Coordinates of N, CA and C in Angstrom, one line a residue:
G1 N 138.8 62.5 116.0 CA 137.9 64.0 116.1 C 136.3 63.7 116.2
I2 N 135.8 63.6 116.5 CA 134.1 64.2 116.3 C 133.1 65.4 115.8
K3 N 132.7 65.7 115.1 CA 132.6 66.9 114.7 C 131.3 67.1 115.4
V4 N 130.3 67.8 116.5 CA 129.2 68.4 117.3 C 128.2 69.2 116.0
C5 N 129.3 70.2 116.2 CA 127.8 71.8 115.7 C 128.9 72.8 115.6
G6 N 129.5 73.5 114.5 CA 130.0 74.3 113.9 C 131.2 74.4 113.9
P7 N 131.9 74.9 114.8 CA 133.4 75.3 114.7 C 133.6 73.5 117.1
V8 N 132.3 73.4 116.7 CA 132.4 72.3 118.1 C 133.0 70.7 117.6
Y9 N 134.5 70.3 118.2 CA 134.6 69.3 118.0 C 134.8 68.5 119.4
L10 N 135.0 67.9 119.6 CA 134.9 66.2 121.1 C 137.1 65.2 120.1
M11 N 138.4 65.4 121.3 CA 139.0 64.4 121.1 C 139.0 64.3 121.3
D12 N 140.4 63.3 121.8 CA 140.9 62.8 122.9 C 141.9 63.7 124.1
I13 N 142.0 64.1 124.9 CA 142.8 65.2 125.2 C 144.4 64.8 125.1
R14 N 144.4 63.1 124.9 CA 145.5 62.8 124.8 C 146.1 63.4 124.1
E15 N 145.7 63.4 122.5 CA 146.9 63.3 121.5 C 147.8 64.8 121.2
R16 N 148.6 64.4 120.5 CA 149.8 65.4 120.3 C 149.4 66.8 119.9
H17 N 149.8 68.2 120.4 CA 149.3 69.6 119.6 C 149.2 69.5 118.1
P18 N 150.4 68.6 117.3 CA 150.4 68.6 115.4 C 148.6 68.2 115.3
N19 N 148.7 66.7 116.2 CA 147.3 65.9 116.0 C 145.8 67.6 115.7
M20 N 145.9 67.7 117.3 CA 145.4 68.4 118.5 C 144.2 69.5 116.5
V21 N 146.0 70.2 115.7 CA 145.6 70.8 115.0 C 144.7 70.8 113.9
R22 N 145.1 69.5 113.6 CA 145.1 68.9 112.4 C 143.4 68.2 112.8
T23 N 143.9 67.8 114.2 CA 141.4 67.8 113.8 C 141.3 68.3 113.8
A24 N 141.3 69.5 113.5 CA 140.6 71.0 114.3 C 140.6 71.6 113.3
L25 N 140.7 71.4 111.6 CA 141.7 71.5 110.2 C 140.3 70.7 109.5
H26 N 140.8 69.5 109.8 CA 139.2 67.9 108.4 C 138.1 68.5 109.3
E27 N 138.1 68.5 111.2 CA 136.1 68.6 111.8 C 136.1 70.0 111.0
M28 N 137.0 70.9 110.4 CA 136.2 72.5 110.2 C 135.3 72.3 108.5
F29 N 136.1 70.7 108.1 CA 135.4 70.7 106.0 C 134.7 70.1 105.9
H30 N 134.5 69.0 107.3 CA 132.3 68.6 107.2 C 131.6 70.0 107.0
P31 N 130.4 69.2 106.5 CA 130.3 69.0 105.4 C 131.2 68.6 103.9
P32 N 132.1 69.5 103.5 CA 132.9 70.0 102.0 C 131.8 70.4 101.0
Y33 N 130.5 69.5 101.1 CA 129.4 69.1 99.5 C 127.9 69.1 100.0
R34 N 127.5 69.6 99.9 CA 126.1 69.0 98.9 C 125.8 67.6 98.8
E35 N 125.3 66.8 99.0 CA 125.5 64.7 98.5 C 124.9 65.1 97.1
E36 N 124.4 65.7 97.0 CA 123.2 65.8 95.6 C 124.2 67.0 94.0
D37 N 124.5 67.8 95.0 CA 125.5 68.6 94.4 C 126.8 67.3 93.5
V38 N 127.0 66.2 94.4 CA 127.7 65.7 93.3 C 127.5 64.5 93.2
A39 N 126.0 64.3 93.3 CA 125.7 62.8 93.3 C 127.2 61.4 92.1
D40 N 126.8 62.2 91.1 CA 127.6 60.8 90.0 C 129.4 61.3 89.7
A41 N 130.1 61.9 91.5 CA 131.4 61.8 91.3 C 131.1 60.9 92.4
L42 N 129.9 61.1 93.9 CA 130.3 60.2 94.2 C 130.3 58.8 93.3
A43 N 129.0 58.4 93.1 CA 129.3 57.1 92.0 C 130.3 57.2 91.7
A44 N 130.0 57.4 90.8 CA 131.5 57.2 89.4 C 132.6 56.4 90.9
L45 N 133.8 57.2 92.5 CA 134.2 56.6 92.7 C 134.2 55.4 94.0
A46 N 132.2 55.4 93.3 CA 131.7 54.2 94.7 C 131.9 52.7 94.1
T47 N 132.8 52.5 92.6 CA 132.3 51.4 91.5 C 134.0 51.4 91.6
D48 N 134.9 51.9 91.8 CA 136.4 52.1 91.7 C 136.5 50.4 93.1
P49 N 137.7 49.6 92.4 CA 137.5 49.0 93.1 C 139.0 48.4 94.8
L50 N 139.6 50.3 94.3 CA 139.6 50.5 95.8 C 139.6 50.9 96.6
V51 N 137.5 51.4 96.2 CA 137.7 52.3 97.1 C 136.6 51.4 97.7
R52 N 136.1 50.3 96.6 CA 134.7 49.4 97.4 C 136.2 48.6 98.3
S53 N 136.6 48.6 98.2 CA 137.2 46.6 98.8 C 138.1 47.9 100.2
S54 N 138.3 49.1 100.6 CA 139.1 50.1 101.9 C 137.9 49.9 101.9
F55 N 136.4 50.3 101.3 CA 135.5 49.9 102.4 C 135.5 49.3 103.4
D56 N 135.3 48.0 102.2 CA 134.3 46.9 102.7 C 135.4 47.1 104.0
A57 N 136.9 47.6 104.0 CA 137.1 46.4 105.1 C 137.6 47.3 106.3
Q58 N 136.4 48.3 106.8 CA 136.8 48.7 107.6 C 136.4 48.0 108.7
D59 N 136.7 48.8 110.3 CA 137.0 48.4 111.3 C 135.1 48.2 111.6
P60 N 133.8 47.7 111.7 CA 133.1 47.6 112.3 C 132.9 48.2 112.8
V61 N 133.7 48.7 114.2 CA 133.1 49.1 115.5 C 133.4 50.4 114.7
Y62 N 134.2 51.0 114.1 CA 134.9 52.9 113.7 C 133.7 53.0 111.9
R63 N 132.9 51.8 111.6 CA 132.5 51.9 109.9 C 131.5 53.0 109.6
Y64 N 132.2 54.2 107.8 CA 130.8 54.7 107.4 C 130.4 54.2 106.8
N65 N 128.8 54.4 106.8 CA 127.9 54.1 106.1 C 127.2 54.5 105.7
P66 N 126.0 55.4 104.4 CA 126.8 54.6 103.3 C 128.5 54.8 102.8
I67 N 128.8 54.3 102.2 CA 129.6 54.2 101.1 C 130.2 55.8 100.9
S68 N 129.0 57.2 100.5 CA 129.0 58.0 100.0 C 129.6 59.7 101.6
G69 N 129.5 58.8 102.3 CA 129.7 59.3 103.7 C 131.5 58.8 104.0
W70 N 131.5 57.9 103.9 CA 133.1 57.2 103.5 C 133.8 58.5 103.0
I71 N 133.8 58.3 101.7 CA 134.0 59.3 100.6 C 134.3 60.6 101.2
E72 N 133.5 60.7 102.0 CA 133.1 62.8 102.5 C 134.2 62.4 103.3
E73 N 134.9 60.9 103.9 CA 135.5 61.1 105.1 C 137.6 61.4 104.6
N74 N 137.1 61.1 103.6 CA 139.0 60.7 102.6 C 138.2 62.4 101.9
V75 N 137.8 62.7 101.4 CA 137.4 63.8 101.0 C 138.2 65.1 101.9
V76 N 137.3 65.5 102.8 CA 138.0 66.0 104.4 C 139.1 65.6 104.6
E77 N 140.0 64.2 104.9 CA 141.0 64.2 105.2 C 142.3 64.9 104.5
A78 N 142.0 64.6 102.4 CA 143.3 64.9 102.0 C 142.3 66.6 102.3
M79 N 141.9 67.2 102.3 CA 141.3 68.8 102.9 C 142.9 69.2 103.6
A80 N 142.4 68.1 105.2 CA 142.7 68.9 106.4 C 144.5 68.4 105.7
Q81 N 144.5 67.1 105.4 CA 145.9 66.7 104.9 C 146.7 68.2 104.2
Y82 N 146.6 68.9 103.0 CA 146.7 69.5 102.1 C 147.5 71.0 103.2
H83 N 145.8 71.3 104.0 CA 146.2 72.5 104.1 C 146.6 72.0 106.0
A84 N 148.0 71.4 106.5 CA 148.8 71.2 107.5 C 149.3 71.2 106.7
H85 N 149.8 70.6 105.5 CA 151.5 70.7 103.9 C 151.1 72.6 104.6
Q86 N 150.1 72.6 103.5 CA 151.1 73.8 103.5 C 150.7 75.2 104.9
A87 N 150.2 75.0 106.3 CA 151.1 75.1 108.1 C 152.7 74.2 107.8
G88 N 152.9 74.1 108.4 CA 154.3 72.8 108.0 C 154.3 71.5 108.8
F89 N 153.0 71.3 109.3 CA 152.8 70.8 110.1 C 152.2 68.3 109.7
A90 N 152.4 69.1 107.4 CA 151.7 67.5 107.9 C 152.6 66.0 107.5
G91 N 151.6 65.1 108.0 CA 153.0 64.1 107.8 C 152.6 62.8 106.4
N92 N 153.0 62.5 106.7 CA 153.5 61.3 105.1 C 151.6 60.9 104.4
P93 N 151.0 61.1 103.6 CA 149.8 60.9 103.3 C 149.3 59.3 102.6
V94 N 150.2 59.3 102.9 CA 150.2 57.1 102.3 C 150.0 56.9 103.5
A95 N 151.4 56.9 104.8 CA 151.6 56.2 105.9 C 150.5 56.4 106.5
C96 N 149.7 56.2 106.5 CA 148.2 58.1 107.2 C 148.4 56.5 108.6
W97 N 148.2 58.4 110.0 CA 147.8 58.1 111.1 C 146.5 56.9 111.6
H98 N 146.2 56.7 111.1 CA 144.2 56.1 111.3 C 144.1 55.2 112.4
I99 N 143.3 55.1 113.2 CA 143.3 53.3 113.8 C 142.5 52.9 112.8
D100 N 141.2 54.2 111.9 CA 140.3 53.3 112.3 C 139.9 52.6 110.2
R101 N 141.3 53.5 109.7 CA 140.4 53.9 108.6 C 141.9 53.5 107.8
D102 N 141.7 53.1 106.7 CA 143.1 52.9 105.7 C 143.1 54.6 104.9
C103 N 143.4 55.2 104.6 CA 143.6 56.6 104.5 C 144.0 56.5 102.2
K104 N 143.8 55.3 101.8 CA 144.1 55.4 100.5 C 143.8 56.2 99.3
L105 N 142.1 56.5 99.2 CA 141.4 57.6 99.0 C 141.5 58.9 99.1
S106 N 141.8 58.9 100.7 CA 142.3 59.7 101.2 C 143.6 61.2 100.3
A107 N 144.4 59.9 100.7 CA 145.8 60.1 99.5 C 145.9 61.1 98.3
V108 N 145.1 59.4 96.9 CA 144.6 60.0 95.9 C 144.0 61.6 95.3
V109 N 143.0 61.4 96.6 CA 142.3 62.7 96.3 C 143.8 63.7 96.4
L110 N 144.7 63.9 97.7 CA 145.7 65.3 96.9 C 146.6 64.6 96.6
A111 N 147.3 63.6 96.1 CA 147.5 64.0 94.7 C 147.4 64.2 93.9
Y112 N 146.0 64.6 93.2 CA 145.3 65.0 92.9 C 145.0 66.4 93.3
M113 N 144.7 67.1 94.2 CA 144.5 68.1 94.2 C 145.7 69.2 94.5
R114 N 146.6 68.0 94.6 CA 148.1 68.7 94.4 C 148.6 69.0 92.7
R115 N 147.6 68.6 92.5 CA 147.8 68.5 90.4 C 147.5 69.8 90.0
L116 N 145.9 69.7 90.7 CA 144.6 70.3 90.4 C 144.4 71.2 90.5
P117 N 144.6 72.3 90.8 CA 144.4 73.1 92.5 C 143.0 73.7 92.2
K118 N 142.5 73.9 93.3 CA 140.2 74.7 93.5 C 141.1 76.0 92.7
Q119 N 140.9 76.4 92.1 CA 140.8 78.1 91.8 C 139.5 79.0 92.3
P120 N 139.5 80.5 92.8 CA 139.5 81.0 94.0 C 137.7 81.7 94.1
A121 N 137.8 81.6 92.7 CA 136.3 81.6 93.3 C 135.1 80.2 93.1
E122 N 135.4 79.1 92.5 CA 134.9 77.3 92.6 C 134.7 77.1 93.2
R123 N 133.4 77.1 93.7 CA 132.8 76.3 94.8 C 132.3 74.9 94.6
F124 N 133.1 74.5 95.6 CA 134.6 73.6 96.1 C 133.4 72.3 95.2
A125 N 132.1 72.0 95.2 CA 131.0 70.9 94.9 C 131.3 71.1 93.7
D126 N 131.7 72.1 92.6 CA 132.3 72.4 91.0 C 133.4 72.0 90.7
Y127 N 134.6 72.2 91.6 CA 135.6 71.0 92.1 C 135.8 69.5 92.4
F128 N 134.8 69.2 92.6 CA 135.2 67.9 92.9 C 134.8 66.7 92.3
K129 N 133.4 67.5 91.7 CA 133.6 66.6 90.1 C 134.6 66.7 89.2
R130 N 134.8 68.2 88.9 CA 136.2 68.3 88.5 C 137.7 67.2 89.0
L131 N 138.0 67.2 89.7 CA 139.0 66.7 90.4 C 138.4 65.2 90.6
V132 N 137.3 64.8 89.7 CA 137.5 63.6 90.0 C 136.9 63.2 88.0
R133 N 136.9 63.6 87.9 CA 137.1 63.5 86.1 C 137.8 63.7 85.7
S134 N 139.3 63.9 86.6 CA 140.6 64.2 86.3 C 141.0 62.3 86.6
M135 N 140.2 62.7 87.8 CA 141.3 60.8 88.2 C 141.0 59.2 88.1
P136 N 141.4 58.1 87.5 CA 141.1 58.0 86.4 C 140.6 56.6 86.9
V137 N 139.1 56.4 87.6 CA 138.5 55.4 88.8 C 138.8 54.8 87.2
G138 N 138.5 53.4 88.2 CA 139.1 52.4 88.0 C 140.5 51.7 87.8
Q139 N 140.6 52.7 88.2 CA 142.0 52.8 88.3 C 142.7 53.4 89.0
L140 N 142.5 53.1 90.8 CA 142.9 54.0 91.3 C 144.0 53.3 92.3
D141 N 143.6 51.8 92.6 CA 145.0 51.3 93.3 C 146.0 51.9 92.2
Q142 N 145.7 51.4 91.5 CA 147.3 51.7 90.3 C 148.2 52.4 91.0
E143 N 147.4 54.3 91.0 CA 147.7 55.1 90.9 C 147.9 55.5 92.3
Y144 N 147.0 54.1 94.1 CA 148.3 54.1 94.8 C 148.9 53.5 94.9
A145 N 149.7 52.7 94.0 CA 150.8 52.2 94.5 C 151.7 52.9 93.5
R146 N 151.2 53.8 92.9 CA 152.7 54.7 91.8 C 152.7 55.4 93.3
L147 N 152.0 56.2 94.1 CA 152.0 57.2 95.2 C 152.9 56.3 96.2
Q148 N 153.2 55.8 96.4 CA 153.6 54.9 97.2 C 155.1 54.0 97.1
G149 N 155.5 54.0 96.3 CA 156.9 54.2 95.0 C 157.6 54.9 94.9
R150 N 156.6 56.2 95.3 CA 157.2 57.3 95.0 C 157.2 58.1 97.1
V151 N 156.4 57.8 98.0 CA 157.7 58.3 98.9 C 158.7 57.2 99.4
A152 N 158.1 56.0 99.5 CA 159.6 54.4 99.6 C 160.6 54.9 98.7
G153 N 160.4 56.5 97.0 CA 161.4 55.9 96.7 C 162.3 56.9 96.6

């Protein structure tokens, strides 16, 4: 899907209903924060080897640039997955359904969102900074491998 403005987005009509609802959820979360409010958290994530390798391996046709936009896309995907799970139609966050990118960072962010829920009155920018501080930045590849083992095993 592609967000146009507000609640308006474009999507391929051939998508199945659960994917349409998931895409609507995903697109409604853009943008989840103002980049300047979370600049330090974005900079920290941008140094992680899992983030760098996933960002660098993007399909050039669908490429997100700069890395802060790519991170935002992964955060939004984790948010959509979290809420889709609440609604009962979430897929496997490790076996991502996107053709245009891997979802390793999304899966890790989702795992931490489940461990460290957002407080009702907490601004998302503050929550995101707290979430990133709790993550083993620099070793997210190991966290992703652990998640893969849990899903497989």
